[in-house]
Every structure is written in structure tokens, then in C-alpha cells.
Amino acid sequence: QVQMMESGGGSVQAGGSLRLSCAASGYVVVVGWFRQSPGKEREGVASIFNGFGSTYYADSVKGRFTISRDNAKRTFYLQMNGLKPEDTAVYYCAAEGDVNSRTWYRPSAYRSWGQGTQVTVSS
């Protein structure tokens, strides 16, 4: 099973930017970014399919977040601009599983998960 590891979290003020990285231990077909804040369910933020580079975003982050990849480094990124306090959460990357255009946002569709990285946005 492929191992995933996130990095790049931190604290920023509203309107600021952060870039999260997710390193995979092997080749992966699809990677998703998720987030979870206290008392809330884990939600899908963005996903990228490695083949054609198809991307998907949650409505709440469209136009602000961008998911990308560097296949040579087996690393996937989540560029987050225009951060809002409601973006505060632990962010996870995940890979593989039963993922397609209809299931990309479902945590249950993914098989391999990182340990998460905290993002805190202050107002």
C-alpha cells in the first residue's frame, strides 16, 4: 500500500496563502485532498487524476485553491489562496481506491491516507 505524507500546514491571517505538499511513496492514479475541523465530518476539497490531469474541486474552494502534481517528485500540491477562517482544519491527502468523477469527494473511496497537517486561518 502506498504511503502518503503531508507537509506545509501552518497559521496565516485571512486573505493569506499556503501551499500544502503530499509526497507519495509510489505511483498513484488519483490523489485527493480532504479536510476536517472539530465536530465536522471529513470533506473532500480537491482531487486530481494522474493520467489526464483531470481536477475536481468543492464549491467552497473553487477559484481559491488549486491542486497540482509533480510526477517526477511523486508529489502533489494544494495551493490555497484567499484563505478564510472557515478553511481552518486538519488537511489530509489520500490516494487510490474506488475513485472516479462521481466519488472523488468521498473519504470512503480512498484507501491510503496521510497523517494530516493543521491549517489555521485567523481573522
Short mmCIF file of N, CA and C in Angstrom, two decimals:
data_model
loop_
_atom_site.label_atom_id
_atom_site.label_comp_id
_atom_site.label_asym_id
_atom_site.label_seq_id
_atom_site.Cartn_x
_atom_site.Cartn_y
_atom_site.Cartn_z
N GLN A 1 0.84 -1.18 0.00
CA GLN A 1 0.00 0.00 0.00
C GLN A 1 0.88 1.24 0.00
N VAL A 2 0.54 2.19 -0.85
CA VAL A 2 1.35 3.39 -0.95
C VAL A 2 1.22 4.23 0.33
N GLN A 3 2.32 4.86 0.72
CA GLN A 3 2.34 5.74 1.88
C GLN A 3 2.24 7.19 1.41
N MET A 4 1.47 7.98 2.16
CA MET A 4 1.28 9.40 1.84
C MET A 4 1.73 10.24 3.01
N MET A 5 2.35 11.38 2.73
CA MET A 5 2.81 12.25 3.81
C MET A 5 2.60 13.71 3.42
N GLU A 6 1.83 14.42 4.26
CA GLU A 6 1.56 15.83 4.02
C GLU A 6 2.59 16.71 4.72
N SER A 7 2.73 17.91 4.21
CA SER A 7 3.54 18.94 4.87
C SER A 7 3.07 20.30 4.38
N GLY A 8 3.50 21.34 5.08
CA GLY A 8 3.21 22.69 4.63
C GLY A 8 2.13 23.42 5.36
N GLY A 9 1.51 22.79 6.36
CA GLY A 9 0.49 23.50 7.12
C GLY A 9 1.08 24.60 7.96
N GLY A 10 0.22 25.41 8.53
CA GLY A 10 0.68 26.49 9.38
C GLY A 10 -0.44 27.44 9.71
N SER A 11 -0.06 28.60 10.22
CA SER A 11 -1.03 29.63 10.61
C SER A 11 -0.86 30.86 9.75
N VAL A 12 -1.96 31.36 9.24
CA VAL A 12 -1.94 32.57 8.42
C VAL A 12 -3.13 33.43 8.77
N GLN A 13 -3.06 34.69 8.36
CA GLN A 13 -4.21 35.56 8.53
C GLN A 13 -5.14 35.42 7.33
N ALA A 14 -6.38 35.79 7.54
CA ALA A 14 -7.36 35.74 6.46
C ALA A 14 -6.85 36.52 5.25
N GLY A 15 -7.06 35.94 4.08
CA GLY A 15 -6.57 36.53 2.85
C GLY A 15 -5.20 36.03 2.43
N GLY A 16 -4.54 35.33 3.32
CA GLY A 16 -3.20 34.83 3.04
C GLY A 16 -3.21 33.55 2.22
N SER A 17 -2.02 33.00 2.02
CA SER A 17 -1.86 31.81 1.19
C SER A 17 -0.97 30.78 1.88
N LEU A 18 -1.21 29.53 1.54
CA LEU A 18 -0.37 28.42 1.98
C LEU A 18 -0.32 27.41 0.85
N ARG A 19 0.77 26.67 0.77
CA ARG A 19 0.84 25.57 -0.16
C ARG A 19 1.12 24.28 0.61
N LEU A 20 0.22 23.34 0.49
CA LEU A 20 0.41 22.03 1.11
C LEU A 20 1.04 21.09 0.09
N SER A 21 1.88 20.20 0.60
CA SER A 21 2.51 19.18 -0.24
C SER A 21 2.12 17.81 0.27
N CYS A 22 2.05 16.87 -0.66
CA CYS A 22 1.74 15.48 -0.32
C CYS A 22 2.69 14.60 -1.11
N ALA A 23 3.56 13.90 -0.41
CA ALA A 23 4.53 13.02 -1.05
C ALA A 23 4.01 11.59 -1.01
N ALA A 24 4.04 10.94 -2.16
CA ALA A 24 3.61 9.55 -2.26
C ALA A 24 4.83 8.64 -2.38
N SER A 25 4.75 7.46 -1.75
CA SER A 25 5.90 6.54 -1.77
C SER A 25 6.00 5.78 -3.08
N GLY A 26 4.96 5.85 -3.90
CA GLY A 26 4.98 5.18 -5.19
C GLY A 26 4.03 5.87 -6.14
N TYR A 27 3.90 5.27 -7.34
CA TYR A 27 3.00 5.88 -8.31
C TYR A 27 1.55 5.71 -7.86
N VAL A 28 0.79 6.79 -8.01
CA VAL A 28 -0.63 6.74 -7.66
C VAL A 28 -1.46 7.24 -8.83
N VAL A 29 -2.64 6.72 -8.98
CA VAL A 29 -3.52 7.08 -10.09
C VAL A 29 -4.32 8.34 -9.77
N VAL A 30 -4.68 8.49 -8.51
CA VAL A 30 -5.51 9.62 -8.12
C VAL A 30 -5.16 10.05 -6.71
N VAL A 31 -5.19 11.34 -6.48
CA VAL A 31 -4.94 11.90 -5.15
C VAL A 31 -6.05 12.88 -4.82
N GLY A 32 -6.49 12.81 -3.59
CA GLY A 32 -7.49 13.76 -3.12
C GLY A 32 -6.99 14.48 -1.89
N TRP A 33 -7.43 15.72 -1.75
CA TRP A 33 -7.19 16.49 -0.52
C TRP A 33 -8.52 16.60 0.23
N PHE A 34 -8.44 16.36 1.52
CA PHE A 34 -9.61 16.44 2.39
C PHE A 34 -9.28 17.33 3.57
N ARG A 35 -10.31 17.74 4.28
CA ARG A 35 -10.10 18.50 5.50
C ARG A 35 -11.16 18.14 6.51
N GLN A 36 -10.76 18.32 7.77
CA GLN A 36 -11.70 18.02 8.86
C GLN A 36 -11.44 18.98 10.00
N SER A 37 -12.50 19.64 10.43
CA SER A 37 -12.41 20.53 11.58
C SER A 37 -13.19 19.89 12.72
N PRO A 38 -12.93 20.31 13.97
CA PRO A 38 -13.57 19.67 15.13
C PRO A 38 -15.09 19.66 15.03
N GLY A 39 -15.65 18.50 15.26
CA GLY A 39 -17.10 18.36 15.26
C GLY A 39 -17.73 18.24 13.89
N LYS A 40 -16.90 18.23 12.86
CA LYS A 40 -17.43 18.13 11.49
C LYS A 40 -16.90 16.88 10.80
N GLU A 41 -17.62 16.44 9.81
CA GLU A 41 -17.18 15.30 9.04
C GLU A 41 -16.04 15.71 8.09
N ARG A 42 -15.25 14.72 7.75
CA ARG A 42 -14.18 14.97 6.78
C ARG A 42 -14.80 15.26 5.42
N GLU A 43 -14.32 16.31 4.77
CA GLU A 43 -14.91 16.70 3.49
C GLU A 43 -13.86 16.76 2.39
N GLY A 44 -14.29 16.41 1.18
CA GLY A 44 -13.40 16.49 0.04
C GLY A 44 -13.19 17.92 -0.39
N VAL A 45 -11.95 18.27 -0.65
CA VAL A 45 -11.59 19.62 -1.06
C VAL A 45 -11.26 19.67 -2.54
N ALA A 46 -10.39 18.74 -2.98
CA ALA A 46 -9.97 18.72 -4.38
C ALA A 46 -9.39 17.35 -4.69
N SER A 47 -9.39 17.03 -5.97
CA SER A 47 -8.83 15.76 -6.41
C SER A 47 -8.20 15.92 -7.78
N ILE A 48 -7.18 15.11 -8.04
CA ILE A 48 -6.53 15.14 -9.35
C ILE A 48 -6.25 13.71 -9.80
N PHE A 49 -6.58 13.43 -11.05
CA PHE A 49 -6.31 12.14 -11.63
C PHE A 49 -5.01 12.24 -12.42
N ASN A 50 -4.09 11.36 -12.13
CA ASN A 50 -2.74 11.48 -12.65
C ASN A 50 -2.65 11.30 -14.15
N GLY A 51 -3.53 10.51 -14.75
CA GLY A 51 -3.45 10.24 -16.17
C GLY A 51 -3.63 11.47 -17.03
N PHE A 52 -4.85 11.97 -17.08
CA PHE A 52 -5.18 13.14 -17.90
C PHE A 52 -5.06 14.45 -17.12
N GLY A 53 -4.81 14.35 -15.84
CA GLY A 53 -4.70 15.56 -15.04
C GLY A 53 -6.04 16.19 -14.72
N SER A 54 -7.13 15.43 -14.83
CA SER A 54 -8.45 15.97 -14.50
C SER A 54 -8.49 16.38 -13.04
N THR A 55 -9.12 17.51 -12.80
CA THR A 55 -9.21 18.02 -11.44
C THR A 55 -10.66 18.29 -11.05
N TYR A 56 -10.92 18.18 -9.77
CA TYR A 56 -12.24 18.43 -9.21
C TYR A 56 -12.08 19.24 -7.93
N TYR A 57 -13.05 20.13 -7.69
CA TYR A 57 -12.98 20.99 -6.52
C TYR A 57 -14.34 21.07 -5.83
N ALA A 58 -14.29 21.22 -4.54
CA ALA A 58 -15.50 21.54 -3.80
C ALA A 58 -15.90 22.97 -4.12
N ASP A 59 -17.19 23.22 -4.14
CA ASP A 59 -17.67 24.57 -4.45
C ASP A 59 -17.08 25.62 -3.52
N SER A 60 -16.86 25.24 -2.27
CA SER A 60 -16.38 26.19 -1.27
C SER A 60 -14.96 26.68 -1.52
N VAL A 61 -14.22 25.99 -2.38
CA VAL A 61 -12.82 26.39 -2.61
C VAL A 61 -12.53 26.74 -4.06
N LYS A 62 -13.51 26.58 -4.94
CA LYS A 62 -13.30 26.88 -6.35
C LYS A 62 -12.87 28.33 -6.53
N GLY A 63 -11.84 28.52 -7.35
CA GLY A 63 -11.33 29.85 -7.60
C GLY A 63 -10.30 30.31 -6.59
N ARG A 64 -10.16 29.57 -5.49
CA ARG A 64 -9.19 29.94 -4.46
C ARG A 64 -8.09 28.89 -4.32
N PHE A 65 -8.45 27.62 -4.43
CA PHE A 65 -7.50 26.52 -4.26
C PHE A 65 -7.17 25.91 -5.62
N THR A 66 -5.94 25.43 -5.74
CA THR A 66 -5.51 24.75 -6.96
C THR A 66 -4.74 23.50 -6.60
N ILE A 67 -5.14 22.37 -7.16
CA ILE A 67 -4.44 21.12 -6.94
C ILE A 67 -3.53 20.87 -8.15
N SER A 68 -2.32 20.40 -7.89
CA SER A 68 -1.39 20.15 -8.98
C SER A 68 -0.48 18.97 -8.62
N ARG A 69 0.41 18.61 -9.53
CA ARG A 69 1.26 17.44 -9.33
C ARG A 69 2.63 17.68 -9.91
N ASP A 70 3.59 16.98 -9.37
CA ASP A 70 4.94 16.90 -9.93
C ASP A 70 5.27 15.42 -9.97
N ASN A 71 5.04 14.80 -11.11
CA ASN A 71 5.20 13.35 -11.18
C ASN A 71 6.63 12.91 -10.93
N ALA A 72 7.59 13.73 -11.35
CA ALA A 72 8.99 13.36 -11.15
C ALA A 72 9.29 13.22 -9.65
N LYS A 73 8.64 14.03 -8.84
CA LYS A 73 8.86 14.00 -7.39
C LYS A 73 7.80 13.17 -6.67
N ARG A 74 6.82 12.66 -7.42
CA ARG A 74 5.70 11.93 -6.80
C ARG A 74 5.08 12.77 -5.70
N THR A 75 4.94 14.04 -6.00
CA THR A 75 4.42 14.98 -5.01
C THR A 75 3.23 15.73 -5.59
N PHE A 76 2.25 15.93 -4.74
CA PHE A 76 1.03 16.61 -5.13
C PHE A 76 0.86 17.83 -4.23
N TYR A 77 0.30 18.89 -4.79
CA TYR A 77 0.23 20.15 -4.06
C TYR A 77 -1.21 20.65 -3.99
N LEU A 78 -1.45 21.42 -2.94
CA LEU A 78 -2.70 22.16 -2.82
C LEU A 78 -2.33 23.60 -2.52
N GLN A 79 -2.41 24.45 -3.54
CA GLN A 79 -2.16 25.87 -3.36
C GLN A 79 -3.44 26.52 -2.88
N MET A 80 -3.36 27.16 -1.73
CA MET A 80 -4.55 27.76 -1.13
C MET A 80 -4.35 29.26 -1.04
N ASN A 81 -5.14 30.01 -1.78
CA ASN A 81 -5.10 31.46 -1.77
C ASN A 81 -6.41 32.02 -1.21
N GLY A 82 -6.38 33.25 -0.79
CA GLY A 82 -7.59 33.85 -0.27
C GLY A 82 -8.18 33.09 0.90
N LEU A 83 -7.33 32.64 1.79
CA LEU A 83 -7.79 31.80 2.89
C LEU A 83 -8.76 32.54 3.80
N LYS A 84 -9.72 31.78 4.29
CA LYS A 84 -10.75 32.30 5.18
C LYS A 84 -10.70 31.55 6.50
N PRO A 85 -11.20 32.13 7.58
CA PRO A 85 -11.21 31.42 8.87
C PRO A 85 -11.92 30.07 8.77
N GLU A 86 -12.93 29.96 7.94
CA GLU A 86 -13.65 28.69 7.80
C GLU A 86 -12.84 27.61 7.07
N ASP A 87 -11.68 27.98 6.55
CA ASP A 87 -10.78 26.98 5.96
C ASP A 87 -9.92 26.29 7.02
N THR A 88 -10.01 26.77 8.25
CA THR A 88 -9.25 26.16 9.34
C THR A 88 -9.65 24.72 9.54
N ALA A 89 -8.67 23.82 9.50
CA ALA A 89 -8.94 22.38 9.61
C ALA A 89 -7.63 21.62 9.57
N VAL A 90 -7.71 20.34 9.84
CA VAL A 90 -6.61 19.43 9.53
C VAL A 90 -6.82 18.96 8.10
N TYR A 91 -5.79 19.11 7.30
CA TYR A 91 -5.86 18.73 5.89
C TYR A 91 -5.13 17.41 5.67
N TYR A 92 -5.79 16.53 4.94
CA TYR A 92 -5.24 15.21 4.64
C TYR A 92 -5.15 15.00 3.13
N CYS A 93 -4.15 14.26 2.71
CA CYS A 93 -4.15 13.78 1.34
C CYS A 93 -4.40 12.28 1.36
N ALA A 94 -4.99 11.80 0.30
CA ALA A 94 -5.34 10.40 0.20
C ALA A 94 -5.16 9.95 -1.24
N ALA A 95 -4.98 8.64 -1.42
CA ALA A 95 -4.74 8.13 -2.76
C ALA A 95 -5.40 6.78 -2.96
N GLU A 96 -5.58 6.45 -4.21
CA GLU A 96 -6.07 5.14 -4.65
C GLU A 96 -7.45 4.80 -4.11
N GLY A 97 -7.95 3.68 -4.50
CA GLY A 97 -9.27 3.25 -4.07
C GLY A 97 -10.26 3.29 -5.22
N ASP A 98 -11.53 3.31 -4.88
CA ASP A 98 -12.61 3.31 -5.86
C ASP A 98 -13.02 4.75 -6.14
N VAL A 99 -12.14 5.45 -6.85
CA VAL A 99 -12.33 6.88 -7.07
C VAL A 99 -12.65 7.15 -8.53
N ASN A 100 -13.69 7.91 -8.79
CA ASN A 100 -14.00 8.37 -10.14
C ASN A 100 -14.61 9.76 -10.04
N SER A 101 -15.11 10.26 -11.15
CA SER A 101 -15.63 11.63 -11.17
C SER A 101 -16.84 11.81 -10.26
N ARG A 102 -17.49 10.70 -9.91
CA ARG A 102 -18.68 10.80 -9.05
C ARG A 102 -18.36 10.56 -7.59
N THR A 103 -17.19 9.99 -7.29
CA THR A 103 -16.87 9.63 -5.90
C THR A 103 -15.65 10.35 -5.36
N TRP A 104 -15.06 11.26 -6.12
CA TRP A 104 -13.79 11.86 -5.73
C TRP A 104 -13.84 12.53 -4.37
N TYR A 105 -15.01 13.00 -3.94
CA TYR A 105 -15.13 13.77 -2.70
C TYR A 105 -15.45 12.90 -1.50
N ARG A 106 -15.61 11.62 -1.68
CA ARG A 106 -15.98 10.71 -0.60
C ARG A 106 -14.74 10.12 0.07
N PRO A 107 -14.55 10.34 1.38
CA PRO A 107 -13.40 9.75 2.06
C PRO A 107 -13.37 8.22 1.93
N SER A 108 -14.54 7.60 1.90
CA SER A 108 -14.60 6.14 1.84
C SER A 108 -14.09 5.58 0.53
N ALA A 109 -13.94 6.43 -0.50
CA ALA A 109 -13.47 5.97 -1.80
C ALA A 109 -11.96 5.79 -1.84
N TYR A 110 -11.24 6.32 -0.87
CA TYR A 110 -9.78 6.30 -0.88
C TYR A 110 -9.24 5.26 0.08
N ARG A 111 -8.07 4.74 -0.27
CA ARG A 111 -7.51 3.63 0.50
C ARG A 111 -6.31 4.04 1.35
N SER A 112 -5.48 4.96 0.87
CA SER A 112 -4.24 5.30 1.57
C SER A 112 -4.31 6.76 2.03
N TRP A 113 -3.99 7.00 3.29
CA TRP A 113 -4.12 8.32 3.88
C TRP A 113 -2.84 8.77 4.55
N GLY A 114 -2.61 10.09 4.50
CA GLY A 114 -1.53 10.67 5.26
C GLY A 114 -1.98 10.96 6.68
N GLN A 115 -1.08 11.53 7.48
CA GLN A 115 -1.37 11.75 8.90
C GLN A 115 -2.05 13.10 9.15
N GLY A 116 -2.05 13.95 8.15
CA GLY A 116 -2.71 15.25 8.27
C GLY A 116 -1.77 16.36 8.66
N THR A 117 -2.13 17.58 8.26
CA THR A 117 -1.37 18.77 8.63
C THR A 117 -2.36 19.89 8.96
N GLN A 118 -2.08 20.61 10.04
CA GLN A 118 -3.00 21.63 10.54
C GLN A 118 -2.87 22.93 9.75
N VAL A 119 -4.00 23.47 9.37
CA VAL A 119 -4.07 24.80 8.76
C VAL A 119 -4.98 25.66 9.63
N THR A 120 -4.46 26.78 10.09
CA THR A 120 -5.23 27.69 10.93
C THR A 120 -5.25 29.07 10.29
N VAL A 121 -6.44 29.59 10.07
CA VAL A 121 -6.61 30.91 9.46
C VAL A 121 -7.28 31.82 10.47
N SER A 122 -6.62 32.89 10.82
CA SER A 122 -7.16 33.82 11.81
C SER A 122 -7.77 35.04 11.11
N SER A 123 -8.78 35.59 11.75
CA SER A 123 -9.48 36.74 11.16
C SER A 123 -8.83 38.05 11.56
#
